[in-house]
Coordinates of C-alpha atoms in Angstrom, one line a residue:
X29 CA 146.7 68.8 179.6
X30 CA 143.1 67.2 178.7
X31 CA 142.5 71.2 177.3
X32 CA 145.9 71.5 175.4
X33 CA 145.3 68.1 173.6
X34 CA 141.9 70.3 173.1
X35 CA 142.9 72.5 171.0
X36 CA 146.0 70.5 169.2
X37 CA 142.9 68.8 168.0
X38 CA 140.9 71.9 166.9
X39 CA 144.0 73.2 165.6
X40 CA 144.5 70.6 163.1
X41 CA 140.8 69.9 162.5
X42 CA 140.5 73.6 161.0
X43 CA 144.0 73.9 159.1
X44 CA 142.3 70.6 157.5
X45 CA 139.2 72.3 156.6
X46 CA 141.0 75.3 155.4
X47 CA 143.4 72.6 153.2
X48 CA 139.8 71.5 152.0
X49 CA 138.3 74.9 150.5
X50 CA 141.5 75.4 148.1
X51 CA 141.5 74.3 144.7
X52 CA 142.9 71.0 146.1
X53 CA 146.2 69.7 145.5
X54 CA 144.5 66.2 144.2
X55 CA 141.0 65.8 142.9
X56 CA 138.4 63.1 143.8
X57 CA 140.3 60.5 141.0
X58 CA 144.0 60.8 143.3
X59 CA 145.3 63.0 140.3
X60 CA 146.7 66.6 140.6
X61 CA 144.3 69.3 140.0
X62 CA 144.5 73.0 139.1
X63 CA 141.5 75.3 138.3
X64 CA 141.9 78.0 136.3
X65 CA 139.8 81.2 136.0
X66 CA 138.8 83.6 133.2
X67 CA 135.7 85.7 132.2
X68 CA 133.5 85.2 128.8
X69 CA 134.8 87.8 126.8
X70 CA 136.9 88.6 124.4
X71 CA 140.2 89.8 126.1
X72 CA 140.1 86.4 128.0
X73 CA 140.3 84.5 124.3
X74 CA 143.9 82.9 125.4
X75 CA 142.3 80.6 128.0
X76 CA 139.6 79.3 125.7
X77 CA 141.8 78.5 122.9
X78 CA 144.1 76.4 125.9
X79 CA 141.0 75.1 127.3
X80 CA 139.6 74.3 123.8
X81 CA 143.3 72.7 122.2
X82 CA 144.0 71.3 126.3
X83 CA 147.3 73.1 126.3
X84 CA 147.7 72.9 130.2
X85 CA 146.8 69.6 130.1
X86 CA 149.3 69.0 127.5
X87 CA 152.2 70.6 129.3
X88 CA 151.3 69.9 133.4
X89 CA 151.2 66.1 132.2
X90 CA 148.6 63.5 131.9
X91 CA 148.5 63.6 135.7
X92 CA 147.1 66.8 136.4
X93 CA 143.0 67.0 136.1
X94 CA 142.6 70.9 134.6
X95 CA 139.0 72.7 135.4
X96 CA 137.6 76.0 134.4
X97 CA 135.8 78.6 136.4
X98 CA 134.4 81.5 134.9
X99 CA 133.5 85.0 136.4
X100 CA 131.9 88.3 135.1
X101 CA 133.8 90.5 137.1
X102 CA 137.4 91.0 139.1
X103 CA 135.9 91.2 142.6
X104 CA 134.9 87.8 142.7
X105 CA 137.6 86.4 140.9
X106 CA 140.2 88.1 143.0
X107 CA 138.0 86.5 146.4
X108 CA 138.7 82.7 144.3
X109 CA 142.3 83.3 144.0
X110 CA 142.3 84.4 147.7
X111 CA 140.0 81.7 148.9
X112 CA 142.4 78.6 146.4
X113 CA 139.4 78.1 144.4
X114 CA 141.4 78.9 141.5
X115 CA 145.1 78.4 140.9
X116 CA 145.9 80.8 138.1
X117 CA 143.7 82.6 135.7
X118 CA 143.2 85.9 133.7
X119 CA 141.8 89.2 135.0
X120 CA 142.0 92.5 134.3
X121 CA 145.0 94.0 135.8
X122 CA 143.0 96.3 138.4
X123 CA 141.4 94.0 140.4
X124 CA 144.9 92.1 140.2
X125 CA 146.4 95.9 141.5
X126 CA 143.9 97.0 143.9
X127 CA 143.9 93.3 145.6
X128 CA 147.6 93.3 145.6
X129 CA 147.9 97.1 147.2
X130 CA 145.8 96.0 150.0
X131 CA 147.4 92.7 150.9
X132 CA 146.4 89.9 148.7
X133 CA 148.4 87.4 147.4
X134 CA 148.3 87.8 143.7
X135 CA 151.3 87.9 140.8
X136 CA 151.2 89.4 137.5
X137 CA 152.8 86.4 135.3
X138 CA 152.0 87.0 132.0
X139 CA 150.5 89.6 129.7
X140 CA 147.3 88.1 127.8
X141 CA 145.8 91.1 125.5
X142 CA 145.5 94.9 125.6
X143 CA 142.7 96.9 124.0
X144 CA 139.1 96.3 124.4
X145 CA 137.3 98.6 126.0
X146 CA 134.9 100.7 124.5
X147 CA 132.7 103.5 125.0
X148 CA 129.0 104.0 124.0
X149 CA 125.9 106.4 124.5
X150 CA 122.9 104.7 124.1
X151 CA 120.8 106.0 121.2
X152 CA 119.4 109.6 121.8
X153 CA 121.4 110.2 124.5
X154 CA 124.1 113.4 122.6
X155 CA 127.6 113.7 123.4
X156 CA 129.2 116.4 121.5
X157 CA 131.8 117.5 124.0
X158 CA 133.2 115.9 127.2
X159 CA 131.3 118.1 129.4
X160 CA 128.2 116.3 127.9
X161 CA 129.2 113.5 130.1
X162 CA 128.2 115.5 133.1
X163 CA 125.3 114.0 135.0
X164 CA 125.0 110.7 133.0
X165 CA 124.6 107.4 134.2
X166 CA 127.5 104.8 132.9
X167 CA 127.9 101.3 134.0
X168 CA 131.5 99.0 134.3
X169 CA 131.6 95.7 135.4
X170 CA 132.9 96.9 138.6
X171 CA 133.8 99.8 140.6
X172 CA 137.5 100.5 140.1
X173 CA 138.0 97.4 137.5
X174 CA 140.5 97.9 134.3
X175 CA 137.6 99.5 132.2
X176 CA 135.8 102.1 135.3
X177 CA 140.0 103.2 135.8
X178 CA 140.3 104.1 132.3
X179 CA 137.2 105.7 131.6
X180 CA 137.3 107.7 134.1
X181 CA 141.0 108.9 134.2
X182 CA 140.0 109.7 130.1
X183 CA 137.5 112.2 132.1
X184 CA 139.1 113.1 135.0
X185 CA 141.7 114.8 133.0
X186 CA 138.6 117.3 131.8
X187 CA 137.2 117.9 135.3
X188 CA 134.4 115.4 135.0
X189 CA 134.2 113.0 138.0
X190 CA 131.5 109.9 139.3
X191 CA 130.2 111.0 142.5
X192 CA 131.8 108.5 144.4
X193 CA 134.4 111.3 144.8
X194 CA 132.1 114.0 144.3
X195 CA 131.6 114.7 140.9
X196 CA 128.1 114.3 138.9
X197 CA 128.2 111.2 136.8
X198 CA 126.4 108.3 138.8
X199 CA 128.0 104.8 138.8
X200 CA 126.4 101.6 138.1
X201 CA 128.1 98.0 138.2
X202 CA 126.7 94.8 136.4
X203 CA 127.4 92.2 133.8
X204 CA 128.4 93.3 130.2
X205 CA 126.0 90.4 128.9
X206 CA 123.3 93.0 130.2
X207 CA 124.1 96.2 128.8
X208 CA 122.2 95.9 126.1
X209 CA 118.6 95.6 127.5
X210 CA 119.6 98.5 130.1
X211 CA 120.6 100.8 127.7
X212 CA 116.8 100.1 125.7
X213 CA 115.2 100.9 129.0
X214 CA 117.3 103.3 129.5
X215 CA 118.5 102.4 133.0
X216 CA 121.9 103.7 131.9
X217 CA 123.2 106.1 129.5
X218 CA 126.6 105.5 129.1
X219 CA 128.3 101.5 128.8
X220 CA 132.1 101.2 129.4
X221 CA 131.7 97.7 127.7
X222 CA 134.7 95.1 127.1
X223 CA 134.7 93.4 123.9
X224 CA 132.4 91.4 122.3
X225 CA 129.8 93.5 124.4
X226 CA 131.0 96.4 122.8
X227 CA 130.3 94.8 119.2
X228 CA 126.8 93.8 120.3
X229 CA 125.4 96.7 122.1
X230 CA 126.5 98.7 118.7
X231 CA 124.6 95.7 116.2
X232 CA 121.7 95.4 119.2
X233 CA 120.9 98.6 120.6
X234 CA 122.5 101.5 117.9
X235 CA 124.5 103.1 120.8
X236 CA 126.7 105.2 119.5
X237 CA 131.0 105.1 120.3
X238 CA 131.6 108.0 122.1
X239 CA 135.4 107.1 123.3
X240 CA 136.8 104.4 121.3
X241 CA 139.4 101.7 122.5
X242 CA 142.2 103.6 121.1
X243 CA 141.0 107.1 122.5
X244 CA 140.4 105.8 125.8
X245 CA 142.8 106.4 128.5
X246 CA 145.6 103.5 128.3
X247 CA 144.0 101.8 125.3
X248 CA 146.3 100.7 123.2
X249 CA 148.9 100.1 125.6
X250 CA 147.8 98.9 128.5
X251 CA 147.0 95.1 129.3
X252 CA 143.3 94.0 129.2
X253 CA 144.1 90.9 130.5
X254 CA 146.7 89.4 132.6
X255 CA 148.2 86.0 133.6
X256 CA 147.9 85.9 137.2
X257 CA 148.9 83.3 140.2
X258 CA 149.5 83.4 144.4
X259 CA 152.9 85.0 145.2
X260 CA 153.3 81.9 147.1
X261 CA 152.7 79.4 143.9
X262 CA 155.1 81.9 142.1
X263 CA 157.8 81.1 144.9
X264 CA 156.8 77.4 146.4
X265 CA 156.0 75.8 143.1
X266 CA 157.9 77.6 140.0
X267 CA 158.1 74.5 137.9
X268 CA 154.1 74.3 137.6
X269 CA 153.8 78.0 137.1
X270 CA 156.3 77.6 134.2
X271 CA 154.3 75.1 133.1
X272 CA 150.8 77.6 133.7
X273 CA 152.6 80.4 130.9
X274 CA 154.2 78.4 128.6
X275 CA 150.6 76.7 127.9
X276 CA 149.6 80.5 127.9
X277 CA 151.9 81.3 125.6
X278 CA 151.3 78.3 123.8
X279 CA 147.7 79.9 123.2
X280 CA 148.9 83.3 122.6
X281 CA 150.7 82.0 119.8
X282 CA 148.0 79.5 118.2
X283 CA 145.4 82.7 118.4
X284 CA 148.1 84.7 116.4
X285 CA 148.7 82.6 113.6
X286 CA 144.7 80.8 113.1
X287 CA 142.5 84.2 113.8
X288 CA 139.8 81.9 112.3
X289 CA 139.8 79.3 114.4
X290 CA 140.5 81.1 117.7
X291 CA 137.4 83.5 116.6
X292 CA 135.3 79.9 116.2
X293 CA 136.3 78.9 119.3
X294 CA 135.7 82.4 121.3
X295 CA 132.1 81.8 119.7
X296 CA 131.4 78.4 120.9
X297 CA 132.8 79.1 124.6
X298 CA 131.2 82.2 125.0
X299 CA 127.5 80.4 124.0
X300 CA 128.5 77.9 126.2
X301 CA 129.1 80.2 129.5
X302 CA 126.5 83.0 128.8
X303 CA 124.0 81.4 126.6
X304 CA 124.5 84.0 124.1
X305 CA 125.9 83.1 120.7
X306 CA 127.5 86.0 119.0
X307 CA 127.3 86.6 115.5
X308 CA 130.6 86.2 113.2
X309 CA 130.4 89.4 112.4
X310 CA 130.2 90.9 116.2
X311 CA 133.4 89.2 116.7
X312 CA 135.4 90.2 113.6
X313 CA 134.4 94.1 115.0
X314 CA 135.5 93.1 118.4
X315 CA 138.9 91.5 117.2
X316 CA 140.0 94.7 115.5
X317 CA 140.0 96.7 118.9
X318 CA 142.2 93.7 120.9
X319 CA 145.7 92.4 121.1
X320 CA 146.9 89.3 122.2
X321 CA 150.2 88.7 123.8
X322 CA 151.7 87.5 126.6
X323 CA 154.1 90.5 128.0
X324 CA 153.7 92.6 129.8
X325 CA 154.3 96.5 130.0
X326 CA 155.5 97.5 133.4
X327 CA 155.6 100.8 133.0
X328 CA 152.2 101.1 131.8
X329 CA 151.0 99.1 134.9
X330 CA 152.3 101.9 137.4
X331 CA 150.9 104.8 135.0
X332 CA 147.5 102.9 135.4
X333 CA 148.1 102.6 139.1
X334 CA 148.8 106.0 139.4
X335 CA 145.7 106.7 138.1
X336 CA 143.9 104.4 140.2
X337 CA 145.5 106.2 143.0
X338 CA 144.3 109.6 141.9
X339 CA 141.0 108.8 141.5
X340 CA 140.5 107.1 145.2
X341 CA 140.3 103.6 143.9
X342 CA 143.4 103.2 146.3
X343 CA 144.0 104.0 149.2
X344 CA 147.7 104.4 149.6
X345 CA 149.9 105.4 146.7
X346 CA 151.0 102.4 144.9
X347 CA 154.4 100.6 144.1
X348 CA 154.4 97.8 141.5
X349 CA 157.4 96.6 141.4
X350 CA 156.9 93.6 143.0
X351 CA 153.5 92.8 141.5
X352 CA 155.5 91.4 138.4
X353 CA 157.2 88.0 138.1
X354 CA 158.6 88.5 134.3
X355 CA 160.6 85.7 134.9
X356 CA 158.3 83.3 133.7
X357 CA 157.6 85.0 130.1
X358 CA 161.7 85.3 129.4

C-alpha cells in the first residue's frame, strides 16, 4: 500500500511539473496568459503590427497577460509549441508540415503572407544556367524549412540535388541576420534568404538574384507564413482560438490599408529583436516581394508537401487534410 501511495504521489508531483513547463494557463499576477511566437522578419509582419496596436490583448480581454517569443528558425519553434511554451504563433508552413507528419500536435489556422523568399549568389560567384548551381554551397535557415523546400524542388526539377540525398550542392543552416558577413568571407555561395534579409544582403554585400520570389518554386502562391495552434487548443478551447485569428486578422487588415505604418513598425521590432535597424529603403524592396493575408491555400499546402515528400524531407508520403482548421478564418 505504503508503495502505491508511492507513486500516486510521484504521479501527480510530475503531471504538476509537466502543467509547470507550458505556457501556463495563469501568469505570476493570477491573470490568463498566452505567449505567442513569430520570427523577426518580414513574412512574420502580422504579429508585430498586433503586438505593436495590442490586438490580442484587445480581443482575449483585459484579463489575459499576452507575451512574445521570437525565434530564427522552425525547429525550435515547432519544439515551443510542443513543449506549451508558446500558445499560437507564426511559422513557415514546413516546420508546421514536417512536425505534423511525424506526430506533433500543431494546426494550420490562419494564412499570414506568401512570397518572400529570395535567391542570391554572392558577388563573383556566376550563374548563367541552373547547372551552375552544381557544387555550390547555399545556406536556409533550416534543413527542410519553407525556403530549403522551395529552392530546392525549383532545382530538383533540373536534376540538381544537396547531398543530403546525394546530389553535389552542400547545405548549410544558420540565421538570415548572418548571411551577409558569410557571403563576404565567402563561407557560402548561394543564400536562400527570407525577406528583409534578402533586401539587405543585395544593399550590403552586391549578391546578385539568381531565382527571384516569383521564380521560385511555389512563390507566389504558397504561404510564407502561417497561423498556427495545438490540435488540442483547436478542439478544447475554440472560443480563445477564435479570439487568436480574429486579432490576426485584425492585423492582416490594418497592414493592408496603412503600408506606412506597418513598414515603421516592422523597422522598430526588428531593431528591437536582432539589433539590426534596416534602412526604409530595404524594406520598401522587401514589401514588393510579400503578401499579407490570412487564408490559406490548401491545395498549395499538399503540392508543397509533395515536394517535401520527394525530396526526403519526409518520411512517409503526406496527407494534409487534417492539418487545416479553416473554420476559424470563415
Amino acid at each position: 500500500m505504503k508503495k502505491a501511495i508511492l507513486w500516486v504521489a510521484i504521479l501527480f508531483t510530475f503531471t504538476g511539473l509537466l502543467a509547470g513547463c507550458g505556457s501556463s494557463e495563469k501568469s505570476s499576477g493570477g491573470e490568463d496568459k498566452i505567449v505567442i511566437g513569430y520570427f523577426p522578419n518580414i513574412n512574420h509582419v502580422p504579429a508585430m503590427v498586433a503586438k505593436d496596436h495590442g490586438y490580442f490583448e484587445k480581443q482575449l480581454g483585459d484579463g489575459t497577460k499576452v507575451e512574445y517569443k521570437t525565434f530564427a528558425e522552425g525547429g525550435s519553434f515547432m519544439t515551443a509549441l510542443k513543449t506549451g511554451d508558446i500558445d499560437a504563433g507564426l511559422v513557415g508552413p514546413g516546420p508546421a508540415m514536417n512536425n505534423f507528419s511525424t506526430g506533433a500536435d500543431v494546426k494550420i489556422i490562419a494564412g499570414a503572407s506568401t512570397g518572400g523568399t529570395v535567391v542570391l549568389a554572392r558577388e563573383g560567384v556566376k550563374i548563367n544556367s541552373l547547372e551552375d548551381f552544381q557544387g555550390k554551397t547555399f545556406i536556409t535557415p533550416g534543413v527542410g524549412c519553407t525556403h530549403d523546400v522551395q529552392y530546392e524542388t525549383y532545382l530538383e526539377d533540373a536534376g540538381i540535388t544537396s547531398a543530403r540525398i546525394g546530389g553535389t550542392m552542400k547545405h548549410l543552416t544558420g540565421n538570415p541576420a548572418q548571411y551577409a558577413s558569410m557571403l563576404k568571407t565567402g563561407k557560402v555561395d548561394i543564400a536562400v534568404a527570407p525577406e528583409p534579409w534578402a533586401a539587405v544582403i543585395e544593399q550590403e554585400t552586391n549578391a546578385e538574384v539568381v531565382i527571384g520570389w516569383d521564380e521560385v518554386s511555389f512563390g507566389e502562391t504558397l504561404p510564407a507564413s502561417v497561423l498556427v495552434a495545438t490540435g488540442d487548443a483547436v478542439k478544447n478551447s475554440p472560443e480563445k482560438v477564435q479570439k487568436i485569428v480574429d486579432a490576426h486578422k485584425d492585423a492582416v487588415k490594418f497592414i493592408e490599408e496603412n503600408p506606412e505604418e506597418a513598414k515603421a513598425i516592422t523597422i522598430k521590432d526588428i531593431k528591437e529583436v536582432t539589433g539590426q535597424e534596416l534602412e526604409k529603403e530595404v524594406v520598401d524592396r522587401a514589401w514588393e516581394r510579400i503578401g499579407f493575408t490570412y487564408d490559406v491555400d490548401a491545395d498549395t499546402i499538399q503540392e508543397f508537401a509533395d515536394s517535401s515528400y520527394t525530396l526526403k524531407f519526409l518520411k512517409d508520403k503526406p496527407e494534409f487534410s487534417e492539418l487545416i482548421a479553416n473554420n476559424f478564418i470563415k
